[in-house]
Amino acid sequence: MTTLLAWLRKKHILRGSEPVQCLGCGQCCEAFGGHLRASKADLSRWQELGRTDLLARVNRLGWIWVDPENGQPENHCPFLQRVNDKTAHCSIHEVKPDMCRDYPTLAHEKRCLRGVFLH
Ligand code: SF4
Ligand code: SF4
């Protein structure tokens, strides 16, 4: 029975009491925020908005985020603001990169790092 329930949940047929909204924990940002790329749409959007602060953090291959002072890759996202152990915020939420907007993708079966199904 346990196996059947697990299979139904995996196929999103049964979700029971599992959360379906982002918990705002910031764990995905901590795990992946130092390994992102800006899309062409991101670059256009940031140019239109005059976000030179964000553009200065993109290297010539599109990798983000780099230190604007020396161009070296950051190993974390500088825009994640941790509130406490359980909660964190994105300080550029309105203009965040497409990779962040699109996460988790179908390749992750729309489940994030915490196993939350987000659609
Ligand atoms: S998407 Fe998942 S891992 Fe990321 S903040 Fe939301 S609940 Fe946490
Ligand atoms: S830009 Fe925002 S959503 Fe993307 S990794 Fe950084 S804090 Fe997270």
Short mmCIF file of N, CA and C in Angstrom, two decimals, residues 6-107:
data_model
loop_
_atom_site.label_atom_id
_atom_site.label_comp_id
_atom_site.label_asym_id
_atom_site.label_seq_id
_atom_site.Cartn_x
_atom_site.Cartn_y
_atom_site.Cartn_z
N ALA A 6 2.97 6.06 -2.78
CA ALA A 6 4.16 6.78 -3.26
C ALA A 6 4.09 6.98 -4.76
N TRP A 7 3.63 5.93 -5.49
CA TRP A 7 3.53 6.03 -6.95
C TRP A 7 2.47 7.06 -7.34
N LEU A 8 1.32 7.04 -6.66
CA LEU A 8 0.26 8.00 -6.98
C LEU A 8 0.73 9.43 -6.72
N ARG A 9 1.51 9.63 -5.65
CA ARG A 9 2.02 10.96 -5.36
C ARG A 9 3.03 11.38 -6.42
N LYS A 10 3.88 10.44 -6.81
CA LYS A 10 4.91 10.75 -7.81
C LYS A 10 4.25 11.18 -9.12
N LYS A 11 3.15 10.55 -9.46
CA LYS A 11 2.45 10.88 -10.71
C LYS A 11 1.47 12.04 -10.53
N HIS A 12 1.49 12.66 -9.35
CA HIS A 12 0.65 13.81 -9.05
C HIS A 12 -0.85 13.48 -9.09
N ILE A 13 -1.18 12.18 -8.96
CA ILE A 13 -2.58 11.78 -8.94
C ILE A 13 -3.14 12.01 -7.53
N LEU A 14 -2.28 11.80 -6.55
CA LEU A 14 -2.68 11.98 -5.16
C LEU A 14 -1.66 12.89 -4.48
N ARG A 15 -2.14 13.99 -3.95
CA ARG A 15 -1.18 14.86 -3.27
C ARG A 15 -1.41 14.92 -1.77
N GLY A 16 -2.59 14.47 -1.32
CA GLY A 16 -2.84 14.40 0.11
C GLY A 16 -2.58 15.73 0.78
N SER A 17 -1.86 15.70 1.90
CA SER A 17 -1.65 16.92 2.66
C SER A 17 -0.30 17.56 2.37
N GLU A 18 0.39 17.07 1.32
CA GLU A 18 1.71 17.64 1.04
C GLU A 18 1.55 19.09 0.54
N PRO A 19 2.50 19.96 0.86
CA PRO A 19 2.39 21.36 0.44
C PRO A 19 2.49 21.49 -1.07
N VAL A 20 1.76 22.45 -1.65
CA VAL A 20 1.84 22.69 -3.09
C VAL A 20 2.29 24.12 -3.35
N GLN A 21 2.72 24.81 -2.31
CA GLN A 21 3.24 26.17 -2.47
C GLN A 21 4.66 26.22 -1.97
N CYS A 22 5.42 27.11 -2.57
CA CYS A 22 6.79 27.30 -2.13
C CYS A 22 6.80 27.64 -0.63
N LEU A 23 7.71 27.00 0.08
CA LEU A 23 7.79 27.22 1.53
C LEU A 23 8.64 28.44 1.87
N GLY A 24 9.26 29.03 0.85
CA GLY A 24 10.09 30.22 1.10
C GLY A 24 11.31 29.92 1.94
N CYS A 25 11.80 28.70 1.83
CA CYS A 25 12.92 28.31 2.70
C CYS A 25 14.28 28.77 2.16
N GLY A 26 14.36 29.00 0.84
CA GLY A 26 15.61 29.47 0.24
C GLY A 26 16.63 28.38 -0.03
N GLN A 27 16.27 27.14 0.22
CA GLN A 27 17.27 26.07 0.05
C GLN A 27 17.69 25.89 -1.41
N CYS A 28 16.74 26.10 -2.34
CA CYS A 28 17.10 25.96 -3.76
C CYS A 28 18.07 27.07 -4.15
N CYS A 29 17.86 28.27 -3.65
CA CYS A 29 18.75 29.40 -3.96
C CYS A 29 20.14 29.14 -3.40
N GLU A 30 20.19 28.57 -2.20
CA GLU A 30 21.50 28.27 -1.60
C GLU A 30 22.21 27.17 -2.37
N ALA A 31 21.44 26.22 -2.89
CA ALA A 31 22.05 25.09 -3.60
C ALA A 31 22.49 25.47 -5.02
N PHE A 32 21.67 26.27 -5.70
CA PHE A 32 21.92 26.51 -7.13
C PHE A 32 22.25 27.96 -7.48
N GLY A 33 22.13 28.86 -6.53
CA GLY A 33 22.27 30.30 -6.81
C GLY A 33 23.65 30.72 -7.27
N GLY A 34 24.64 29.85 -7.11
CA GLY A 34 25.98 30.17 -7.59
C GLY A 34 26.29 29.51 -8.92
N HIS A 35 25.27 28.92 -9.56
CA HIS A 35 25.49 28.19 -10.82
C HIS A 35 24.37 28.53 -11.81
N LEU A 36 24.16 29.80 -12.04
CA LEU A 36 23.06 30.22 -12.90
C LEU A 36 23.59 30.89 -14.17
N ARG A 37 22.72 30.96 -15.16
CA ARG A 37 23.05 31.71 -16.38
C ARG A 37 21.92 32.66 -16.68
N ALA A 38 22.28 33.84 -17.18
CA ALA A 38 21.27 34.81 -17.59
C ALA A 38 20.81 34.46 -19.01
N SER A 39 19.52 34.55 -19.26
CA SER A 39 18.99 34.32 -20.61
C SER A 39 19.08 35.62 -21.40
N LYS A 40 18.87 35.52 -22.71
CA LYS A 40 18.83 36.74 -23.53
C LYS A 40 17.71 37.66 -23.06
N ALA A 41 16.59 37.06 -22.67
CA ALA A 41 15.46 37.85 -22.17
C ALA A 41 15.83 38.57 -20.88
N ASP A 42 16.59 37.90 -20.02
CA ASP A 42 17.04 38.55 -18.78
C ASP A 42 17.87 39.78 -19.12
N LEU A 43 18.84 39.59 -20.02
CA LEU A 43 19.74 40.70 -20.36
C LEU A 43 18.96 41.87 -20.95
N SER A 44 18.00 41.58 -21.84
CA SER A 44 17.18 42.65 -22.44
C SER A 44 16.36 43.36 -21.37
N ARG A 45 15.77 42.57 -20.49
CA ARG A 45 14.92 43.15 -19.44
C ARG A 45 15.75 44.05 -18.53
N TRP A 46 16.92 43.58 -18.14
CA TRP A 46 17.76 44.37 -17.24
C TRP A 46 18.28 45.63 -17.93
N GLN A 47 18.55 45.51 -19.25
CA GLN A 47 18.98 46.71 -19.98
C GLN A 47 17.86 47.73 -20.04
N GLU A 48 16.65 47.26 -20.36
CA GLU A 48 15.50 48.17 -20.44
C GLU A 48 15.23 48.85 -19.10
N LEU A 49 15.44 48.12 -18.03
CA LEU A 49 15.18 48.66 -16.69
C LEU A 49 16.36 49.45 -16.12
N GLY A 50 17.45 49.46 -16.86
CA GLY A 50 18.63 50.20 -16.38
C GLY A 50 19.29 49.54 -15.19
N ARG A 51 19.16 48.20 -15.09
CA ARG A 51 19.73 47.50 -13.95
C ARG A 51 21.20 47.17 -14.21
N THR A 52 22.00 48.23 -14.23
CA THR A 52 23.43 48.05 -14.46
C THR A 52 24.07 47.25 -13.33
N ASP A 53 23.46 47.29 -12.15
CA ASP A 53 23.99 46.50 -11.03
C ASP A 53 23.91 45.01 -11.32
N LEU A 54 22.83 44.58 -12.00
CA LEU A 54 22.69 43.17 -12.35
C LEU A 54 23.57 42.83 -13.54
N LEU A 55 23.58 43.71 -14.53
CA LEU A 55 24.39 43.47 -15.74
C LEU A 55 25.88 43.36 -15.38
N ALA A 56 26.29 44.10 -14.36
CA ALA A 56 27.69 44.07 -13.94
C ALA A 56 28.06 42.74 -13.30
N ARG A 57 27.04 41.95 -13.00
CA ARG A 57 27.28 40.65 -12.35
C ARG A 57 27.16 39.48 -13.32
N VAL A 58 27.14 39.79 -14.65
CA VAL A 58 27.07 38.76 -15.69
C VAL A 58 28.42 38.72 -16.40
N ASN A 59 28.99 37.52 -16.57
CA ASN A 59 30.26 37.49 -17.30
C ASN A 59 30.00 37.37 -18.81
N ARG A 60 31.06 37.36 -19.60
CA ARG A 60 30.87 37.44 -21.06
C ARG A 60 30.21 36.17 -21.62
N LEU A 61 30.21 35.08 -20.86
CA LEU A 61 29.53 33.86 -21.31
C LEU A 61 28.11 33.75 -20.76
N GLY A 62 27.71 34.76 -20.01
CA GLY A 62 26.35 34.77 -19.49
C GLY A 62 26.19 34.16 -18.11
N TRP A 63 27.31 33.70 -17.52
CA TRP A 63 27.19 33.09 -16.18
C TRP A 63 26.96 34.17 -15.13
N ILE A 64 26.13 33.84 -14.18
CA ILE A 64 25.85 34.73 -13.07
C ILE A 64 25.96 33.90 -11.78
N TRP A 65 26.36 34.51 -10.73
CA TRP A 65 26.69 35.93 -10.55
C TRP A 65 28.20 36.08 -10.38
N VAL A 66 28.74 37.17 -10.92
CA VAL A 66 30.16 37.41 -10.69
C VAL A 66 30.31 38.66 -9.81
N ASP A 67 31.45 38.76 -9.16
CA ASP A 67 31.77 39.93 -8.35
C ASP A 67 32.02 41.09 -9.32
N PRO A 68 31.25 42.18 -9.23
CA PRO A 68 31.43 43.29 -10.18
C PRO A 68 32.78 43.97 -10.05
N GLU A 69 33.45 43.79 -8.92
CA GLU A 69 34.75 44.43 -8.71
C GLU A 69 35.86 43.74 -9.50
N ASN A 70 35.82 42.40 -9.50
CA ASN A 70 36.93 41.67 -10.13
C ASN A 70 36.50 40.64 -11.17
N GLY A 71 35.18 40.51 -11.40
CA GLY A 71 34.70 39.59 -12.42
C GLY A 71 34.78 38.12 -12.05
N GLN A 72 35.15 37.85 -10.80
CA GLN A 72 35.26 36.45 -10.37
C GLN A 72 33.88 35.89 -10.01
N PRO A 73 33.64 34.61 -10.35
CA PRO A 73 32.34 34.01 -10.02
C PRO A 73 32.09 33.98 -8.52
N GLU A 74 30.86 34.31 -8.15
CA GLU A 74 30.45 34.16 -6.75
C GLU A 74 30.03 32.70 -6.58
N ASN A 75 30.26 32.14 -5.42
CA ASN A 75 29.82 30.76 -5.22
C ASN A 75 28.47 30.70 -4.52
N HIS A 76 27.79 31.84 -4.46
CA HIS A 76 26.46 31.90 -3.87
C HIS A 76 25.71 33.06 -4.54
N CYS A 77 24.41 33.08 -4.36
CA CYS A 77 23.65 34.21 -4.92
C CYS A 77 23.70 35.37 -3.93
N PRO A 78 24.16 36.55 -4.38
CA PRO A 78 24.26 37.69 -3.48
C PRO A 78 22.92 38.34 -3.16
N PHE A 79 21.86 37.87 -3.82
CA PHE A 79 20.56 38.51 -3.63
C PHE A 79 19.63 37.73 -2.70
N LEU A 80 20.15 36.64 -2.15
CA LEU A 80 19.34 35.88 -1.20
C LEU A 80 19.48 36.49 0.18
N GLN A 81 18.38 36.84 0.77
CA GLN A 81 18.39 37.42 2.12
C GLN A 81 17.76 36.42 3.08
N ARG A 82 18.57 35.86 3.93
CA ARG A 82 18.04 34.89 4.90
C ARG A 82 17.46 35.63 6.09
N VAL A 83 16.24 35.26 6.44
CA VAL A 83 15.54 35.89 7.57
C VAL A 83 15.80 35.08 8.84
N ASN A 84 15.65 33.77 8.73
CA ASN A 84 15.93 32.87 9.85
C ASN A 84 16.19 31.49 9.26
N ASP A 85 16.29 30.48 10.11
CA ASP A 85 16.62 29.14 9.63
C ASP A 85 15.65 28.61 8.59
N LYS A 86 14.39 29.06 8.70
CA LYS A 86 13.35 28.49 7.83
C LYS A 86 12.95 29.39 6.68
N THR A 87 13.31 30.64 6.74
CA THR A 87 12.79 31.60 5.76
C THR A 87 13.88 32.45 5.13
N ALA A 88 13.74 32.64 3.81
CA ALA A 88 14.67 33.52 3.10
C ALA A 88 13.91 34.21 1.97
N HIS A 89 14.41 35.36 1.54
CA HIS A 89 13.75 36.12 0.47
C HIS A 89 14.72 36.39 -0.65
N CYS A 90 14.15 36.55 -1.85
CA CYS A 90 14.93 37.00 -3.00
C CYS A 90 14.77 38.52 -3.08
N SER A 91 15.87 39.24 -2.96
CA SER A 91 15.78 40.71 -2.94
C SER A 91 15.60 41.30 -4.34
N ILE A 92 15.65 40.46 -5.38
CA ILE A 92 15.37 40.96 -6.74
C ILE A 92 14.22 40.17 -7.36
N HIS A 93 13.27 39.78 -6.53
CA HIS A 93 12.20 38.89 -6.98
C HIS A 93 11.54 39.36 -8.29
N GLU A 94 11.26 40.67 -8.40
CA GLU A 94 10.52 41.17 -9.57
C GLU A 94 11.32 41.04 -10.86
N VAL A 95 12.63 41.01 -10.75
CA VAL A 95 13.47 40.99 -11.96
C VAL A 95 14.43 39.79 -11.96
N LYS A 96 14.13 38.81 -11.15
CA LYS A 96 15.07 37.68 -11.02
C LYS A 96 15.22 36.94 -12.36
N PRO A 97 16.33 36.20 -12.52
CA PRO A 97 16.60 35.53 -13.79
C PRO A 97 15.53 34.49 -14.16
N ASP A 98 15.41 34.24 -15.45
CA ASP A 98 14.44 33.26 -15.93
C ASP A 98 14.68 31.88 -15.31
N MET A 99 15.95 31.53 -15.10
CA MET A 99 16.23 30.21 -14.51
C MET A 99 15.57 30.07 -13.14
N CYS A 100 15.55 31.17 -12.39
CA CYS A 100 14.90 31.14 -11.07
C CYS A 100 13.38 31.11 -11.23
N ARG A 101 12.89 31.87 -12.21
CA ARG A 101 11.44 31.89 -12.44
C ARG A 101 10.92 30.53 -12.86
N ASP A 102 11.71 29.83 -13.66
CA ASP A 102 11.25 28.58 -14.26
C ASP A 102 11.41 27.37 -13.34
N TYR A 103 12.16 27.53 -12.27
CA TYR A 103 12.42 26.40 -11.37
C TYR A 103 11.21 26.08 -10.50
N PRO A 104 10.88 24.82 -10.30
CA PRO A 104 11.47 23.62 -10.87
C PRO A 104 10.82 23.30 -12.22
N THR A 105 11.60 22.79 -13.15
CA THR A 105 11.11 22.52 -14.50
C THR A 105 10.50 21.13 -14.60
N LEU A 106 10.03 20.82 -15.79
CA LEU A 106 9.50 19.47 -16.04
C LEU A 106 10.60 18.42 -15.85
N ALA A 107 11.85 18.83 -16.10
CA ALA A 107 12.97 17.89 -15.91
C ALA A 107 13.06 17.46 -14.45
#
